[in-house]
Coordinates of C-alpha atoms in Angstrom, one line a residue:
M12 CA 0.0 0.1 -0.1
T13 CA 1.4 3.6 -0.8
D14 CA 0.6 6.5 1.0
K15 CA 0.7 8.6 -2.9
K16 CA -2.9 6.6 -4.1
N17 CA -6.1 7.8 -3.0
Y18 CA -7.9 4.4 -1.5
G19 CA -11.1 4.5 -0.4
F20 CA -12.3 5.4 3.2
T21 CA -12.3 2.4 5.3
T22 CA -9.1 0.8 3.3
T23 CA -7.3 4.3 4.4
I24 CA -8.1 3.8 8.0
L25 CA -7.1 0.0 8.5
H26 CA -3.9 0.4 6.8
N27 CA -3.0 3.7 8.0
D28 CA -0.6 2.2 10.7
R29 CA 1.6 0.3 8.3
Q30 CA 2.6 2.9 6.2
K31 CA 4.5 4.7 9.0
G32 CA 6.5 1.4 9.2
I33 CA 5.2 -0.7 13.0
E34 CA 7.0 -2.4 15.4
H35 CA 7.6 -6.1 14.9
G36 CA 5.6 -5.8 11.8
S37 CA 2.6 -5.5 14.3
L38 CA -0.7 -4.7 12.5
H39 CA -2.0 -2.0 14.8
K40 CA 0.2 0.7 16.5
P41 CA 1.8 -0.5 20.0
I42 CA 0.3 1.3 23.0
H43 CA 3.3 3.4 24.1
T44 CA 2.8 4.0 27.7
S45 CA 6.0 6.1 28.7
V46 CA 5.9 9.8 29.7
A47 CA 9.8 10.7 28.7
F48 CA 11.6 10.3 25.6
G49 CA 14.8 10.2 25.5
Y50 CA 17.9 11.4 23.3
A51 CA 21.3 10.3 22.4
D52 CA 22.3 13.4 21.6
A53 CA 20.9 16.6 24.2
R54 CA 21.4 19.3 20.9
Q55 CA 18.5 16.5 19.5
L56 CA 16.3 17.0 22.7
A57 CA 16.7 20.9 22.2
S58 CA 16.0 20.9 18.7
V59 CA 12.7 18.7 19.3
F60 CA 11.8 21.5 22.2
Q61 CA 12.6 24.1 20.1
G62 CA 10.1 22.5 16.9
K63 CA 13.1 22.9 14.4
E64 CA 12.8 18.8 14.3
P65 CA 10.0 16.6 14.8
G66 CA 9.8 14.2 18.3
F67 CA 8.0 13.4 21.2
R68 CA 8.6 15.8 24.2
Y69 CA 6.7 14.7 27.2
G70 CA 3.8 12.5 27.5
R71 CA 1.1 15.4 27.7
Q72 CA 2.0 16.5 24.8
G73 CA 1.7 13.5 23.0
N74 CA 3.0 10.1 22.0
P75 CA 3.5 7.4 19.7
T76 CA 0.4 5.5 20.2
I77 CA -1.8 9.2 20.1
A78 CA 0.4 10.5 17.0
A79 CA -1.1 7.5 15.3
L80 CA -4.3 7.9 16.4
E81 CA -4.2 11.9 15.1
D82 CA -2.7 11.1 11.9
K83 CA -6.3 8.5 11.3
V84 CA -8.0 11.2 12.0
N85 CA -6.6 13.7 10.2
K86 CA -6.8 11.6 6.9
M87 CA -10.4 11.0 7.8
E88 CA -11.3 14.8 7.5
Q89 CA -8.1 15.3 4.9
G90 CA -7.0 17.8 7.5
V91 CA -3.4 19.5 7.4
G92 CA -3.2 18.5 11.2
T93 CA -4.9 17.3 14.2
I94 CA -4.6 17.1 18.0
C95 CA -6.2 14.8 20.0
F96 CA -7.6 15.4 23.5
A97 CA -9.2 13.7 26.5
T98 CA -12.4 14.2 25.3
G99 CA -15.0 16.0 23.2
M100 CA -15.1 18.7 25.5
G101 CA -11.6 18.8 26.1
A102 CA -11.3 19.7 22.5
I103 CA -14.0 22.3 22.2
G104 CA -12.2 23.7 25.2
A105 CA -9.2 24.2 23.5
V106 CA -10.4 26.6 21.0
F107 CA -11.8 29.5 23.5
Q108 CA -8.8 28.5 25.9
A109 CA -6.0 28.9 23.4
L110 CA -7.7 31.5 20.4
L111 CA -10.5 33.8 22.6
R112 CA -9.2 36.7 24.9
T113 CA -11.0 39.2 26.9
G114 CA -13.6 41.4 24.8
D115 CA -13.3 38.8 22.0
H116 CA -17.2 37.9 20.6
V117 CA -18.3 34.7 19.1
V118 CA -21.6 33.7 17.5
S119 CA -22.7 30.3 18.3
S120 CA -25.8 28.3 17.0
S121 CA -28.7 27.8 20.0
F122 CA -28.8 24.6 19.0
L123 CA -26.2 23.4 20.9
F124 CA -25.4 20.1 23.3
G125 CA -25.8 20.6 27.0
N126 CA -22.0 20.8 27.9
T127 CA -21.4 23.0 25.2
N128 CA -23.9 25.4 26.2
S129 CA -22.7 25.4 29.9
L130 CA -19.1 26.1 28.5
W131 CA -20.2 29.0 26.7
Q132 CA -21.5 30.2 30.1
T133 CA -18.5 30.0 31.5
T134 CA -16.7 31.8 28.8
M135 CA -19.6 34.8 29.1
A136 CA -18.3 35.1 32.7
Q137 CA -14.9 35.1 31.6
G138 CA -15.5 38.4 29.4
V139 CA -15.9 36.7 25.6
G140 CA -19.1 37.8 24.2
V141 CA -21.7 34.8 22.9
S142 CA -24.4 35.3 20.5
F143 CA -26.9 32.5 20.5
V144 CA -28.9 32.4 17.2
D145 CA -30.6 29.7 14.9
A146 CA -27.9 28.7 12.6
T147 CA -30.6 27.2 10.4
D148 CA -30.4 29.8 8.5
V149 CA -27.3 32.2 7.5
A150 CA -29.0 35.5 8.1
N151 CA -29.7 34.8 11.7
V152 CA -25.6 34.6 12.2
E153 CA -24.6 37.4 10.0
A154 CA -26.9 39.5 12.0
A155 CA -25.0 38.6 15.1
I156 CA -21.5 39.4 14.0
T157 CA -19.8 42.6 15.3
D158 CA -16.1 43.6 14.5
N159 CA -14.8 41.8 17.2
T160 CA -16.6 38.4 16.3
R161 CA -13.6 36.2 16.4
V162 CA -15.2 32.6 16.0
V163 CA -18.9 30.9 14.7
F164 CA -19.2 28.1 16.2
V165 CA -21.7 25.6 14.6
E166 CA -22.8 21.1 14.9
T167 CA -23.7 19.7 11.9
I168 CA -26.8 18.0 13.5
A169 CA -27.7 19.8 16.7
N170 CA -28.1 17.2 19.7
P171 CA -31.0 16.6 20.6
R172 CA -33.5 18.1 18.3
T173 CA -31.8 17.5 15.3
Q174 CA -31.7 20.8 13.3
V175 CA -29.6 21.3 10.9
A176 CA -27.0 24.4 10.5
D177 CA -27.0 26.2 7.1
L178 CA -23.4 24.9 6.6
K179 CA -22.4 26.0 3.4
R180 CA -23.9 29.7 3.4
I181 CA -22.2 30.0 6.9
G182 CA -19.0 29.2 5.3
E183 CA -19.0 31.4 2.7
M184 CA -19.7 33.8 5.0
C185 CA -17.0 33.4 7.4
Q186 CA -14.6 32.8 4.6
A187 CA -15.7 36.5 3.0
R188 CA -15.4 38.3 6.7
G189 CA -12.1 36.3 7.5
I190 CA -13.9 34.4 10.6
L191 CA -13.0 31.1 12.1
Y192 CA -15.5 28.9 11.2
V193 CA -15.4 26.0 13.5
V194 CA -17.6 23.3 12.8
D195 CA -18.5 20.1 15.7
N196 CA -18.8 16.8 13.4
T197 CA -19.6 14.4 16.0
M198 CA -23.4 13.5 15.2
T199 CA -22.1 13.2 11.0
T200 CA -18.6 11.9 11.6
P201 CA -16.0 12.8 8.5
Y202 CA -17.6 9.3 7.3
L203 CA -21.2 11.1 6.3
F204 CA -19.8 14.6 6.2
R205 CA -16.6 16.7 6.1
P206 CA -16.9 20.1 7.0
K207 CA -14.0 21.2 5.2
S208 CA -16.4 21.0 2.1
V209 CA -18.5 24.1 3.3
G210 CA -15.2 25.9 4.5
A211 CA -14.7 25.1 7.9
G212 CA -11.2 25.8 9.6
L213 CA -11.4 23.5 12.5
V214 CA -13.4 20.8 13.1
V215 CA -14.1 18.9 16.3
N216 CA -14.9 15.5 16.6
A217 CA -16.1 13.7 20.0
L218 CA -13.9 10.7 19.3
T219 CA -15.7 8.8 22.3
K220 CA -19.0 8.8 20.3
S221 CA -19.0 7.1 16.8
I222 CA -15.6 7.5 15.9
G223 CA -14.7 5.2 18.6
G224 CA -17.8 3.8 18.6
H225 CA -18.4 1.1 21.6
G226 CA -18.5 3.2 24.6
N227 CA -15.4 1.9 26.2
A228 CA -12.9 5.4 25.5
L229 CA -13.3 9.0 26.4
G230 CA -11.4 11.0 23.4
G231 CA -11.9 14.3 21.3
S232 CA -10.2 15.9 18.4
L233 CA -9.7 19.2 16.7
T234 CA -9.0 19.3 12.9
D235 CA -7.5 22.3 11.2
T236 CA -8.8 22.0 7.7
G237 CA -6.1 24.5 6.1
A238 CA -9.5 26.2 4.7
Y239 CA -9.0 29.3 7.4
D240 CA -6.1 31.9 6.6
W241 CA -4.5 32.4 9.9
T242 CA -2.9 35.7 8.9
R243 CA -6.1 37.4 9.5
F244 CA -6.7 35.9 13.1
P245 CA -5.9 38.7 15.3
N246 CA -4.6 36.7 18.5
I247 CA -1.9 34.6 17.7
Y248 CA 1.1 35.3 19.7
E249 CA 4.4 36.1 18.1
N250 CA 6.2 32.8 19.2
Y251 CA 4.1 30.5 17.3
K252 CA 4.4 32.9 14.0
K253 CA 8.0 30.9 13.1
A254 CA 6.0 28.5 11.5
A255 CA 4.6 28.6 7.9
P256 CA 1.0 30.4 8.5
L257 CA -0.9 27.0 8.1
Q258 CA 0.1 26.1 11.6
W259 CA 0.1 28.9 13.3
G260 CA -3.3 27.6 14.8
L261 CA -2.3 24.4 15.9
A262 CA 0.9 25.6 17.0
Q263 CA -0.8 27.8 19.5
I264 CA -3.5 25.6 20.1
R265 CA -1.0 22.6 21.3
A266 CA 0.8 24.9 23.4
K267 CA -1.9 26.8 24.7
A268 CA -4.4 24.2 25.6
L269 CA -3.2 20.9 25.3
R270 CA 0.3 21.9 27.6
D271 CA -0.9 24.2 29.6
F272 CA -4.0 22.6 30.6
G273 CA -3.0 19.4 30.3
S274 CA -6.1 17.5 28.8
S275 CA -3.9 14.8 27.4
L276 CA -5.5 11.8 26.1
A277 CA -4.3 8.6 27.5
P278 CA -2.6 6.3 25.0
E279 CA -5.0 3.3 26.3
A280 CA -7.7 5.2 25.2
A281 CA -6.4 6.4 21.8
H282 CA -5.3 2.8 21.2
H283 CA -9.2 1.9 22.1
I284 CA -10.4 4.6 19.7
A285 CA -8.4 4.2 17.2
V286 CA -9.2 0.1 16.5
G287 CA -12.6 0.9 16.9
A288 CA -12.6 3.9 13.8
E289 CA -11.7 0.8 12.0
T290 CA -15.6 -0.3 11.5
L291 CA -16.5 3.4 11.5
A292 CA -17.9 3.2 7.7
L293 CA -19.7 -0.2 8.4
R294 CA -21.1 1.1 11.8
M295 CA -22.7 4.4 10.3
E296 CA -24.4 2.6 7.4
R297 CA -25.8 -0.1 9.6
T298 CA -27.0 2.7 12.1
S299 CA -28.5 5.6 9.7
S300 CA -30.3 2.8 8.1
N301 CA -31.8 1.8 11.7
A302 CA -32.4 5.4 12.8
L303 CA -34.4 6.2 9.6
A304 CA -36.6 3.3 10.2
L305 CA -37.3 3.9 13.8
A306 CA -38.3 7.0 12.9
T307 CA -40.6 5.8 9.9
L308 CA -41.7 3.7 12.7
L309 CA -42.6 6.7 15.5
E310 CA -43.8 9.2 12.9
S311 CA -46.6 7.0 12.2
D312 CA -47.3 5.6 15.4
E313 CA -50.4 7.7 17.0
R314 CA -49.1 7.9 20.8
V315 CA -45.6 9.6 19.5
A316 CA -46.6 13.8 18.8
A317 CA -43.5 14.8 17.2
V318 CA -40.4 12.6 16.0
Y319 CA -37.3 15.0 15.0
Y320 CA -34.8 13.1 12.6
P321 CA -33.4 15.0 9.1
G322 CA -33.8 11.5 7.0
L323 CA -37.8 12.4 7.1
A324 CA -39.2 14.4 4.4
S325 CA -41.2 16.3 7.2
H326 CA -37.8 17.8 9.0
P327 CA -37.6 21.2 8.0
Q328 CA -33.9 20.6 6.9
H329 CA -34.4 17.4 5.5
G330 CA -33.3 19.1 2.0
I331 CA -29.4 20.6 3.3
S332 CA -29.4 16.9 5.2
S333 CA -30.1 15.0 1.7
E334 CA -27.6 18.1 -0.3
L335 CA -24.6 17.6 2.6
F336 CA -24.9 14.5 3.9
H337 CA -24.0 11.1 3.0
K338 CA -26.6 9.6 5.0
H339 CA -28.7 11.0 8.3
G340 CA -27.1 9.8 11.1
S341 CA -27.7 7.7 14.0
L342 CA -29.3 10.6 16.3
L343 CA -33.3 11.0 16.4
S344 CA -35.5 12.6 19.1
F345 CA -39.2 12.0 19.7
E346 CA -41.6 13.2 22.1
L347 CA -44.9 11.5 23.5
K348 CA -48.4 12.7 23.5
D349 CA -49.4 14.5 26.7
G350 CA -50.6 12.0 29.3
I351 CA -48.1 9.0 28.5
D352 CA -45.4 8.8 31.5
C353 CA -42.1 9.2 29.6
F354 CA -40.3 7.0 32.1
D355 CA -42.7 4.3 32.1
F356 CA -42.2 3.9 28.2
L357 CA -38.7 4.1 29.1
N358 CA -38.5 0.9 31.3
R359 CA -40.6 -1.2 28.9
L360 CA -37.6 -1.0 26.0
K361 CA -35.8 -4.4 26.4
L362 CA -33.0 -3.4 24.1
A363 CA -32.9 0.0 24.1
I364 CA -31.1 1.2 27.4
P365 CA -31.5 4.2 29.1
A366 CA -28.2 5.7 29.4
S367 CA -26.3 8.9 28.8
N368 CA -23.8 8.4 25.5
L369 CA -23.8 8.5 21.7
G370 CA -22.5 6.7 18.9
D371 CA -22.5 3.4 20.6
T372 CA -23.0 0.2 18.8
R373 CA -26.1 -0.3 21.6
T374 CA -29.2 1.8 21.0
L375 CA -29.4 4.6 23.8
I376 CA -32.2 6.6 25.4
I377 CA -32.8 8.9 27.7
P378 CA -35.3 11.6 28.7
V379 CA -33.1 15.1 27.9
A380 CA -35.3 17.4 30.0
H381 CA -35.1 15.4 33.0
T382 CA -31.3 14.7 32.8
I383 CA -28.4 15.7 30.5
F384 CA -30.3 19.3 29.7
F385 CA -32.0 19.9 33.5
E386 CA -29.5 22.0 34.7
M387 CA -30.3 24.8 32.2
G388 CA -33.3 24.8 33.6
A389 CA -36.6 25.5 31.8
E390 CA -36.8 28.3 30.2
R391 CA -33.4 28.1 28.2
R392 CA -34.5 24.7 27.3
A393 CA -37.4 26.2 25.6
S394 CA -35.7 28.6 23.7
M395 CA -33.6 25.5 22.1
G396 CA -37.3 23.7 21.4
I397 CA -36.4 21.0 24.3
A398 CA -40.1 20.0 25.5
E399 CA -40.4 18.3 28.5
S400 CA -41.7 14.9 27.4
L401 CA -38.4 14.7 24.4
I402 CA -36.8 11.7 24.4
R403 CA -33.6 11.1 22.6
V404 CA -32.2 7.8 20.9
S405 CA -28.9 7.3 19.7
V406 CA -29.6 4.4 17.3
G407 CA -27.4 1.3 17.3
I408 CA -26.8 -1.5 14.7
E409 CA -28.9 -4.3 16.6
D410 CA -31.1 -6.5 13.7
E411 CA -33.6 -4.0 12.2
G412 CA -36.5 -6.0 13.1
D413 CA -35.7 -6.5 16.6
L414 CA -35.5 -3.0 17.3
L415 CA -38.3 -2.0 15.4
E416 CA -40.2 -4.9 17.7
D417 CA -38.6 -3.0 21.0
F418 CA -40.3 0.3 20.3
S419 CA -43.6 -1.6 19.0
C420 CA -43.8 -3.6 22.1
A421 CA -43.1 -0.6 24.1
L422 CA -45.6 2.0 22.9
E423 CA -48.7 -1.1 23.0
G424 CA -47.7 -0.7 26.3
C425 CA -48.7 2.9 26.5

């Protein structure tokens, strides 16, 4: 296999480690647990620390196992560089810790993962302005832009109501204005969509979710797509401008977020995620197919008040989703009609598991307002369209017939 040939998505992931040469002919990159890296020549150690030549300094900033995963994710997103973190939230937090300063302004989609919303509240308390807008229409984003707007942040498919951002037109607007466009690709994954195609400069992936795929390791990543001109970003420190401008952003993030704040991915977790990623395409095909079948079933049931899934023709952003994404993903949510107790319904399910995670091989289900969005309060939930009866489903790879029967029987009990 040669690195110069353009292989398919799964072939590239499967054989990526071998292109770098692996110890003893191993097919997987081994787990390197050492936190220190010695050099026979002290001058070489200094050269590595000064960034004059590649090498490993200290485990907090990376090691061979993590570097192999970074390269794999980078290939998925077709980026110019990727940094891995201990969690997806660590990756999102790194953007703002490393790149924003007091007085800066961010425009964010109002349809956000609950912890990302919480992070924004912390960011605002530290002197960064944040405007929440309905990002399903670029006009709302553009109207919120100010002279000190540094970042526009959106999710591809919002968790949990599945709103799809106006990704392409927001990207065009950011590019014209020189604003860093950050896209969280967790719900779609680089198999279903590459944010680089709409001009995103930085791409977030919560590796814990579908890329790792088995609920056995936490991790996150930031990929620089090469689409953003870092010479237009005013917050780059002079000492990170020694390299080519294409490398400025990641150099500052790796130092100011990964090194200084220490949200380092463990090598054991990196190994789990790398192995899980090998079957990403296969799992996303299956989970997307199962999700569409389940959403169709729920939409036709008289006990269900509303279903939110981009693959349904009734979804407000079905057209955008169909245009941009290979498939519509594994996330859906729905509301039961008044008078039906959501907890009783959840307890009748035999296969779907009440649990808080996404992108697992197993179908996971959770009452949103009572759990992951409880802390933000009823008013903020209402502004995000989160009904008190909303149930989120992360659809797994179970046999379709078994999954549909499980939900049908639980609904019959209603």
